[in-house]
Coordinates of C-alpha atoms and ligand atoms in Angstrom, one line a residue:
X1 CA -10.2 15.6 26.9
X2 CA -10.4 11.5 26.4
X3 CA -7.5 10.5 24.8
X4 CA -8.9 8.7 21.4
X5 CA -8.1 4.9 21.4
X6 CA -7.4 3.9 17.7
X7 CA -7.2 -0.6 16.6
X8 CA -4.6 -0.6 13.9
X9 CA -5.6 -3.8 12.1
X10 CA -2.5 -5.4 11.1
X11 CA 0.0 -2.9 12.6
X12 CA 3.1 -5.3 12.0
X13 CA 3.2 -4.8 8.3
X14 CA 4.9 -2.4 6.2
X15 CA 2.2 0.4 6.6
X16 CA 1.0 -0.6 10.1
X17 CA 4.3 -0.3 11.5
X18 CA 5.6 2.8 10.1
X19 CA 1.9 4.4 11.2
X20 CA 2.2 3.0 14.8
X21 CA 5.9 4.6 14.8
X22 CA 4.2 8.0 13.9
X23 CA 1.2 8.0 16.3
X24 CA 2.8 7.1 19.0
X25 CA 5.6 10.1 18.4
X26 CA 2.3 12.7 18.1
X27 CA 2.1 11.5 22.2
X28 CA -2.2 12.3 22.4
X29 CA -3.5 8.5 21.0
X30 CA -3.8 5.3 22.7
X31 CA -2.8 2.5 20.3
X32 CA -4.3 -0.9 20.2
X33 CA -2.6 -3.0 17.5
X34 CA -2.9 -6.4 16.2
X35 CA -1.7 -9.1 14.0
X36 CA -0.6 -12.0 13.4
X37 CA 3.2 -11.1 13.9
X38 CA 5.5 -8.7 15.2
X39 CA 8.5 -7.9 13.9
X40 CA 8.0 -4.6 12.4
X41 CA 7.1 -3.0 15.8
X42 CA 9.2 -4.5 18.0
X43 CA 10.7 -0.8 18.8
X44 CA 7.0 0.4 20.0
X45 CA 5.9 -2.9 22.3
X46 CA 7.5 -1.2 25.0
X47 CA 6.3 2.5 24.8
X48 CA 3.0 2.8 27.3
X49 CA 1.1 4.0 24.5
X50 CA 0.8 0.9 23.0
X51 CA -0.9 -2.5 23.4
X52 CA -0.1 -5.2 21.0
X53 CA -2.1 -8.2 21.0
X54 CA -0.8 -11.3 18.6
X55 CA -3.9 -12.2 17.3
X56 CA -5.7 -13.3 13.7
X57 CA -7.8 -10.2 12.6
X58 CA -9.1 -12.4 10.0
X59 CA -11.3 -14.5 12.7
X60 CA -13.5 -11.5 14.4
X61 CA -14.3 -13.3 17.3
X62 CA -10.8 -13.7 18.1
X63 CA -10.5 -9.7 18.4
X64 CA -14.1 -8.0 18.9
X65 CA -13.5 -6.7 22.6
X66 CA -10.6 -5.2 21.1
X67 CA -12.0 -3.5 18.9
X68 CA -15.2 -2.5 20.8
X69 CA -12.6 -0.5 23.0
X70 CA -11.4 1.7 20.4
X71 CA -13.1 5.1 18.4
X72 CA -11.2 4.3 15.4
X73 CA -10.5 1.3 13.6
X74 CA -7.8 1.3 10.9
X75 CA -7.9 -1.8 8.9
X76 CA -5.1 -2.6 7.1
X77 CA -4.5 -6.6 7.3
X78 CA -4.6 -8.4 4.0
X79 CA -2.9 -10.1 1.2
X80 CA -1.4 -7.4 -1.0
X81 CA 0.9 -9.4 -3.1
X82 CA 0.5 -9.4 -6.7
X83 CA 2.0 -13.0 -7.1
X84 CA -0.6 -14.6 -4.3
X85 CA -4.0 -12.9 -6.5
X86 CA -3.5 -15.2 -9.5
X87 CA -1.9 -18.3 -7.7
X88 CA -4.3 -18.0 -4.4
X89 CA -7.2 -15.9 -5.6
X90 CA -9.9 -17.9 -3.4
X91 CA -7.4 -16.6 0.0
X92 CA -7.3 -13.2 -1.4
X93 CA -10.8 -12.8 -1.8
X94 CA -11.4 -14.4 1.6
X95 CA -8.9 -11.9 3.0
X96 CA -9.6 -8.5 0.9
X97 CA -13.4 -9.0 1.5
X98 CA -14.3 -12.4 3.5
X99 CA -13.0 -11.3 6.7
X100 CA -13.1 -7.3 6.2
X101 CA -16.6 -7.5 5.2
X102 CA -17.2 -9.0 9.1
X103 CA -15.1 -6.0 10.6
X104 CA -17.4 -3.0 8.0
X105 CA -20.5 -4.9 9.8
X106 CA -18.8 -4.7 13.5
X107 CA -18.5 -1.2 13.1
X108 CA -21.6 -0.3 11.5
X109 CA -23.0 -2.0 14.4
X110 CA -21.2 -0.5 17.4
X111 CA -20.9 3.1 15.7
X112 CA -16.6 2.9 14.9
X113 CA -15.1 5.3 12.3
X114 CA -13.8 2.6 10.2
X115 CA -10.7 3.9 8.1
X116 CA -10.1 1.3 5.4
X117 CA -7.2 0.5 3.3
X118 CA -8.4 -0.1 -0.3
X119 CA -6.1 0.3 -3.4
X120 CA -5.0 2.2 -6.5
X121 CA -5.2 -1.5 -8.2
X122 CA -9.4 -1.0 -8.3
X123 CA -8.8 1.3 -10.7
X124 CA -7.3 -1.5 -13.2
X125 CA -6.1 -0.4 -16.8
X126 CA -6.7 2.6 -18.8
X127 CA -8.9 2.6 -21.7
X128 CA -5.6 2.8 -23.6
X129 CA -4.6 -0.4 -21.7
X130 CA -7.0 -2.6 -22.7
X131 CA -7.3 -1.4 -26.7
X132 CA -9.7 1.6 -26.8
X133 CA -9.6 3.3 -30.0
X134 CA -11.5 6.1 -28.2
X135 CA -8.2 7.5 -26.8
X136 CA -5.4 8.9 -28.8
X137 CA -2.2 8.1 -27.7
X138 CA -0.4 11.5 -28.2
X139 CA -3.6 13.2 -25.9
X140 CA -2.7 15.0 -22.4
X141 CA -1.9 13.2 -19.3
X142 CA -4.8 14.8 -18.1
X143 CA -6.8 12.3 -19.2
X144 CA -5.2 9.4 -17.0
X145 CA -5.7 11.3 -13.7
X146 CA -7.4 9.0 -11.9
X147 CA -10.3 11.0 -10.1
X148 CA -11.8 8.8 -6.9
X149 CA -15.3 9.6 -7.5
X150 CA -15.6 10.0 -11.1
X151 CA -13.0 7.5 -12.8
X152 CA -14.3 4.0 -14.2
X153 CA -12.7 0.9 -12.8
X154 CA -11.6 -1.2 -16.1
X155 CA -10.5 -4.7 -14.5
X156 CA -9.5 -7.5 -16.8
X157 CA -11.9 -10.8 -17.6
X158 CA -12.3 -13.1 -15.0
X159 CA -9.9 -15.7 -16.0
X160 CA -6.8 -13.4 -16.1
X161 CA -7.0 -13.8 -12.0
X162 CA -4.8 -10.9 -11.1
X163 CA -7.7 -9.1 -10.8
X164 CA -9.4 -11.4 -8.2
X165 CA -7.5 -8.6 -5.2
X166 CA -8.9 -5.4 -7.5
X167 CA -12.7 -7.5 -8.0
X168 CA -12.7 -8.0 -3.8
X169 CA -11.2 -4.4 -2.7
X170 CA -13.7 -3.0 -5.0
X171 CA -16.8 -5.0 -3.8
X172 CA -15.6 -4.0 0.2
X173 CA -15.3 -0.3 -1.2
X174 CA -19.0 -0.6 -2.5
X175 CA -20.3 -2.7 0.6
X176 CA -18.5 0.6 2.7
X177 CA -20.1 3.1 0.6
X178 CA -23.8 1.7 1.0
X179 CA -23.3 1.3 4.4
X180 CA -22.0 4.5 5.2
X181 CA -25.7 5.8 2.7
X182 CA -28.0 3.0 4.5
X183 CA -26.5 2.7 7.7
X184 CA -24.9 6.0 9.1
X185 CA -21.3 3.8 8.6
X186 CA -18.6 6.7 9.7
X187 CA -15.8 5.8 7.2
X188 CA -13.1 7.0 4.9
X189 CA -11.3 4.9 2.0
X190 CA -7.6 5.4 1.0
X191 CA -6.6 3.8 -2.0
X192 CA -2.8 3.8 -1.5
X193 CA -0.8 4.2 -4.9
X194 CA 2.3 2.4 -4.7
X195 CA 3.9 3.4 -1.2
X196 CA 7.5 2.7 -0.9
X197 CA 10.0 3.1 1.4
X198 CA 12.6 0.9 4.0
X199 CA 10.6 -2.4 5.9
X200 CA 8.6 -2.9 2.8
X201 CA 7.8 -6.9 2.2
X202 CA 11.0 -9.0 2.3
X203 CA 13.9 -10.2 0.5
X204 CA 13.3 -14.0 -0.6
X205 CA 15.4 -16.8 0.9
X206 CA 16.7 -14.4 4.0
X207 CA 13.5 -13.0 5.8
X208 CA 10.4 -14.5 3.6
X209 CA 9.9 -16.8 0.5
X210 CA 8.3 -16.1 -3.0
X211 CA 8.1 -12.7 -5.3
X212 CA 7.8 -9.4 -3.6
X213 CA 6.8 -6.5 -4.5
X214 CA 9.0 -4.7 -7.5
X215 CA 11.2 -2.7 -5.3
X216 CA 12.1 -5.6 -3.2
X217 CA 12.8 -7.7 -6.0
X218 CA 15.0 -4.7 -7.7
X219 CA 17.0 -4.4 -4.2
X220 CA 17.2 -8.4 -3.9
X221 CA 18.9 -8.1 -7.4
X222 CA 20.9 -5.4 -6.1
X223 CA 22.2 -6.5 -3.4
X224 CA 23.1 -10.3 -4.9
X225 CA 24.2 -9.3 -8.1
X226 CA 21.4 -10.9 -10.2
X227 CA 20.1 -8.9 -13.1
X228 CA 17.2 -7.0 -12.4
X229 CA 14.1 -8.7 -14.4
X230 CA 11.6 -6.5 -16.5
X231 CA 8.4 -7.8 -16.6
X232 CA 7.0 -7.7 -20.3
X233 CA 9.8 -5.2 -21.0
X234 CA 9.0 -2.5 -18.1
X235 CA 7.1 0.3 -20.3
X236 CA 4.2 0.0 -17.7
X237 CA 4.2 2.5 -15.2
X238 CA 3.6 3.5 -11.9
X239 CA 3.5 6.5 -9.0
X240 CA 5.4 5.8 -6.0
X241 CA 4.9 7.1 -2.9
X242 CA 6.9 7.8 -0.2
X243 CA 5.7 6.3 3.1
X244 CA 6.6 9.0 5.3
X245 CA 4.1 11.4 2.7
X246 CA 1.7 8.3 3.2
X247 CA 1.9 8.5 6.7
X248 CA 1.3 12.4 6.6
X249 CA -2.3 11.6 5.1
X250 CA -3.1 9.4 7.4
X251 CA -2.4 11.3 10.5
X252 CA -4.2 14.5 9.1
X253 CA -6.9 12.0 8.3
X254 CA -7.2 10.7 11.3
X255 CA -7.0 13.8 13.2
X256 CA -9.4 16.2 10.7
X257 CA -12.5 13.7 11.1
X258 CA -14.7 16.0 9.8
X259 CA -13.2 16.8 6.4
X260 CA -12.3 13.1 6.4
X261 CA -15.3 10.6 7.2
X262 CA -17.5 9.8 4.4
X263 CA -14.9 10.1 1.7
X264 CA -12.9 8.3 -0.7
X265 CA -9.1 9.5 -0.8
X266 CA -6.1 8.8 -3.8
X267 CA -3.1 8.9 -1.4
X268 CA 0.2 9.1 -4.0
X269 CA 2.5 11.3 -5.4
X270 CA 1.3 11.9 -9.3
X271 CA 5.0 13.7 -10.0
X272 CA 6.2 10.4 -9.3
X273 CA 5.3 8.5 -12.0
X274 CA 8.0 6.4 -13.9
X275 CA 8.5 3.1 -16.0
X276 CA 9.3 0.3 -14.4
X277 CA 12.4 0.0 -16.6
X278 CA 12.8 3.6 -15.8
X279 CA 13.0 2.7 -12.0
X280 CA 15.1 -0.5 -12.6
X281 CA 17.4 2.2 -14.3
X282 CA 17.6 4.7 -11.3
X283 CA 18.0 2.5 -8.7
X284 CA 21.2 0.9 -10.4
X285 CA 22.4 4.3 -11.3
X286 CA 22.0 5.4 -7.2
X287 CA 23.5 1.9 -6.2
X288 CA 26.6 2.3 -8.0
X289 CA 27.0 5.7 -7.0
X290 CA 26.4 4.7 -3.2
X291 CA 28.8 1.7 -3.8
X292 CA 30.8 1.7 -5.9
X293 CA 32.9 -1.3 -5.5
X294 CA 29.7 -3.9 -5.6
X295 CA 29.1 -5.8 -8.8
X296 CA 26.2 -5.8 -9.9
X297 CA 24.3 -5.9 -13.1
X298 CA 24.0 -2.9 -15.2
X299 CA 21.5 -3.8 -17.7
X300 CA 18.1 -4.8 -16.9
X301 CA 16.9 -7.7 -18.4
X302 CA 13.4 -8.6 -19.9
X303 CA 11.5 -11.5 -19.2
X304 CA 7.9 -12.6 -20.0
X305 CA 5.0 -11.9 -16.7
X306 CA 3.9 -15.9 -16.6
X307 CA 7.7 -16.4 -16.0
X308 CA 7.8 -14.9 -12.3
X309 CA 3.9 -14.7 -11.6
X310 CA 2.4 -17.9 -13.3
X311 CA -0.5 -18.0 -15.2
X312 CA -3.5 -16.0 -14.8
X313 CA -1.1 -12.7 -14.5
X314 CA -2.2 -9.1 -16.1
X315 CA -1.0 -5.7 -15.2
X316 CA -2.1 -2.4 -15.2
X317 CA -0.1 0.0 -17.9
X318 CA -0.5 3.2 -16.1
X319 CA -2.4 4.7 -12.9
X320 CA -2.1 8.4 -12.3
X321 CA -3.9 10.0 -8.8
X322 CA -5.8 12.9 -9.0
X323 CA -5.1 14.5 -5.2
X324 CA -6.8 17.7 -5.4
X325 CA -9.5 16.0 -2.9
X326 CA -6.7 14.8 -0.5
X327 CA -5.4 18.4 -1.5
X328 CA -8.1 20.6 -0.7
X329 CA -10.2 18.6 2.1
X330 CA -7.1 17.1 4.0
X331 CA -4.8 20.2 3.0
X332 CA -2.3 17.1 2.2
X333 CA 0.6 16.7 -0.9
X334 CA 3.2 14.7 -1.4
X335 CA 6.8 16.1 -0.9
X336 CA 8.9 13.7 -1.6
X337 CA 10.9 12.9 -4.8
X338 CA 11.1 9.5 -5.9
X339 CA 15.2 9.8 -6.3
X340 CA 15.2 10.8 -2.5
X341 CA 13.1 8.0 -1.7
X342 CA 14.7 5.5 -3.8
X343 CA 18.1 6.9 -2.0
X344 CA 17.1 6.3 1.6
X345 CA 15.4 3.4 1.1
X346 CA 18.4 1.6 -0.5
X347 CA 20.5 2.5 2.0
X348 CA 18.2 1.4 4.8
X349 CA 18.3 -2.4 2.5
X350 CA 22.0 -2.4 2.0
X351 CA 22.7 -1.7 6.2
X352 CA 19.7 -4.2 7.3
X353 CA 20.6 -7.0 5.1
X354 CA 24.4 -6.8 5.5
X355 CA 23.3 -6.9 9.3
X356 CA 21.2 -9.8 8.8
X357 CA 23.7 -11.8 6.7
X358 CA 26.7 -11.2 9.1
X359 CA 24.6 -12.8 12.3
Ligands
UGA401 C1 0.6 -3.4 -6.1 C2 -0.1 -4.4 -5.3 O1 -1.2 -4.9 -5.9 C3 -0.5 -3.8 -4.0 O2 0.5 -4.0 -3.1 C4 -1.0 -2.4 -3.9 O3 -2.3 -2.4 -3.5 C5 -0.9 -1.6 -5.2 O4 0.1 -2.1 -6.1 C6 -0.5 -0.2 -4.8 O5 0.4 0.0 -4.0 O6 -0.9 0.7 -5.5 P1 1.7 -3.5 -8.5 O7 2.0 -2.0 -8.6 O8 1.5 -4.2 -9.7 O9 0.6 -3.8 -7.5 O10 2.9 -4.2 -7.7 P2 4.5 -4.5 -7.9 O11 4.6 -6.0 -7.6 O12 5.3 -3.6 -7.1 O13 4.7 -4.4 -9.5 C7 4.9 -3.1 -10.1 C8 5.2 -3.4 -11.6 O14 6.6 -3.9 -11.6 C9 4.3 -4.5 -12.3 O15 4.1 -4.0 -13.6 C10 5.2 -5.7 -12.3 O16 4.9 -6.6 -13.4 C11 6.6 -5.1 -12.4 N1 7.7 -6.0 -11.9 C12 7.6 -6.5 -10.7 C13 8.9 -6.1 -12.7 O17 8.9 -5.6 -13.8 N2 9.9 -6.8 -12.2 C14 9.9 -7.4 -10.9 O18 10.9 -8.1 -10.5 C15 8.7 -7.2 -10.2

């Protein structure tokens, strides 16, 4: 049989890379990557699975033979930052549906299974969230389970620009969907919720420049002995995921086609939901026990959102996946715990950085 050739679209980032790691270890695909760097996959340029091509997937032109070649395209290059969507909303709509919205016609037109990278984020607040009387506070968690075909997508008002990156991923998802009824578009949706895990973003002033995301900015605090800042106090919560469960998803994805194409798939680990002060509070406890003889802060401070994001900031108070779909079609769930996770991954910081900081 043809060995399948799959594009991964932005293959040096923090999800690209660790998928390339795993397909290329499952020894039956032929990987075409691109982007605009390369220093997550540095370990797989020389394996003869692999092609990578240093390219823009943001200009089509630039990369359409590429993907021409391939059965599969995973697309997975954008800007997924939540300090660029109020600061740089008209380059986060240009890059989160712009320049995808080019790549959903390519395939529509040449007959790829396009596997697209949404986001929990399109899901916005809860009712709860933005002041509905209609829920009570003391009712079930059942009621947050975030179900991908039946759950309404509350975004804030248009000024609060945070949501300009939930408004764009929303209208691609809807511009996929009618496709995929007009046009015969093969294609499945993952809205990722919250994967963590070691390569993720950067730490600011050594390998990039600006606000990562919050585990990065907990492990910067770590690791330099700067308190560790809760935005608006931390009672908002999230649902990590670890990336080697996300990882799992994607591969049985990728490689169930049938169960997979034409669908819409929560990928995230609902048993790991936790307040952000709640995290900030774990990962302290798991650094001092790890090292013990590293000062750090202890107590978490508060600080208000425009502080670190700017203007134009709003958050989401909760977002809970419902997985039975990923569950029952994919025959996917999440193992890990977010304490392992947390573990591993702070490790994997504390060995890289020291590494970088000593050369
Ligand atoms: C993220 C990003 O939008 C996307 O990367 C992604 O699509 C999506 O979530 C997802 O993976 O589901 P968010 O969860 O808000 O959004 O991203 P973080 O920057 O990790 O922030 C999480 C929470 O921690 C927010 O409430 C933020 O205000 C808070 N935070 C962040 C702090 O309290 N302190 C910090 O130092 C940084």
């Amino acid at each position: 049989m043809k060995m399948k050739k799959i594009c991964v679209i932005g293959c040096s980032g923090f999800i690209g890379s660790h998928l390339v790691d795993r397909l290329l270890k499952e020894n039956r695909f032929y990987i075409v990557g691109i982007d605009k760097a390369c220093d997550k996959i540095q370990q797989c340029i020389p394996h003869p699975l692999f092609e990578f091509h240093k390219k823009d997937a943001a200009v089509l032109s630039e990369c359409a033979d590429l993907v021409q070649q391939c059965d599969i395209v995973i697309s997975l290059a954008a800007i997924c930052n939540p300090v660029h969507y109020n600061t740089i909303p008209l380059e986060v709509i240009q890059s989160n549906f712009t320049a995808p919205l080019q790549l959903v016609q390519f395939c529509a037109a040449y007959d790829k299974w396009l596997i697209h990278f949404s986001t929990s984020e399109i899901y916005g607040k809860t009712i709860q969230g933005i002041g509905g009387s209609n829920i009570k506070k003391s009712a079930s968690s059942e009621i947050y389970l975030l179900g991908e075909d039946t759950a309404p997508l509350i975004l804030g008002p248009v000024s609060a620009q945070r949501w300009s990156y939930a408004a764009a991923k929303q209208l691609l998802e809807r511009v996929i969907f009618a496709y995929g009824t007009e046009n015969k578009l093969r294609y499945t949706i993952i809205r990722p919720f919250n994967f963590i895990g070691p390569r993720m973003d950067f730490i600011p002033g050594i390998d990039g420049e600006g606000v990562p995301r919050v585990l990065a900015c907990f492990i910067d605090a770590l690791l330099f002995g700067k308190p560790l800042q809760l935005v608006n106090g931390g009672s908002q919560k999230r649902a990590f995921t670890a990336i080697d469960d996300a990882i799992d998803a994607i591969v049985k994805i990728i490689t169930q086609p049938h169960r997979a194409q034409q669908q819409i798939f929560n990928i995230g680990n609902p048993d790991n939901e936790i307040t952000i002060r709640g995290l900030a509070e774990q990962m302290i406890t798991i650094y001092t026990s790890l090292y013990p003889d590293m000062k750090i802060h202890t107590t978490p401070i508060t600080i208000p959102a425009e502080q670190l994001y700017g203007k134009g900031y709003d958050d989401s108070d909760r977002r809970v996946p419902d997985i039975t779909k990923a569950q029952q079609l994919l025959k996917w769930k999440p193992t890990v715990p977010l304490y392992d996770i947390l573990y591993h991954t702070i490790r994997y910081y504390k060995d890289y950085y020291d590494k970088a900081c000593a050369a």
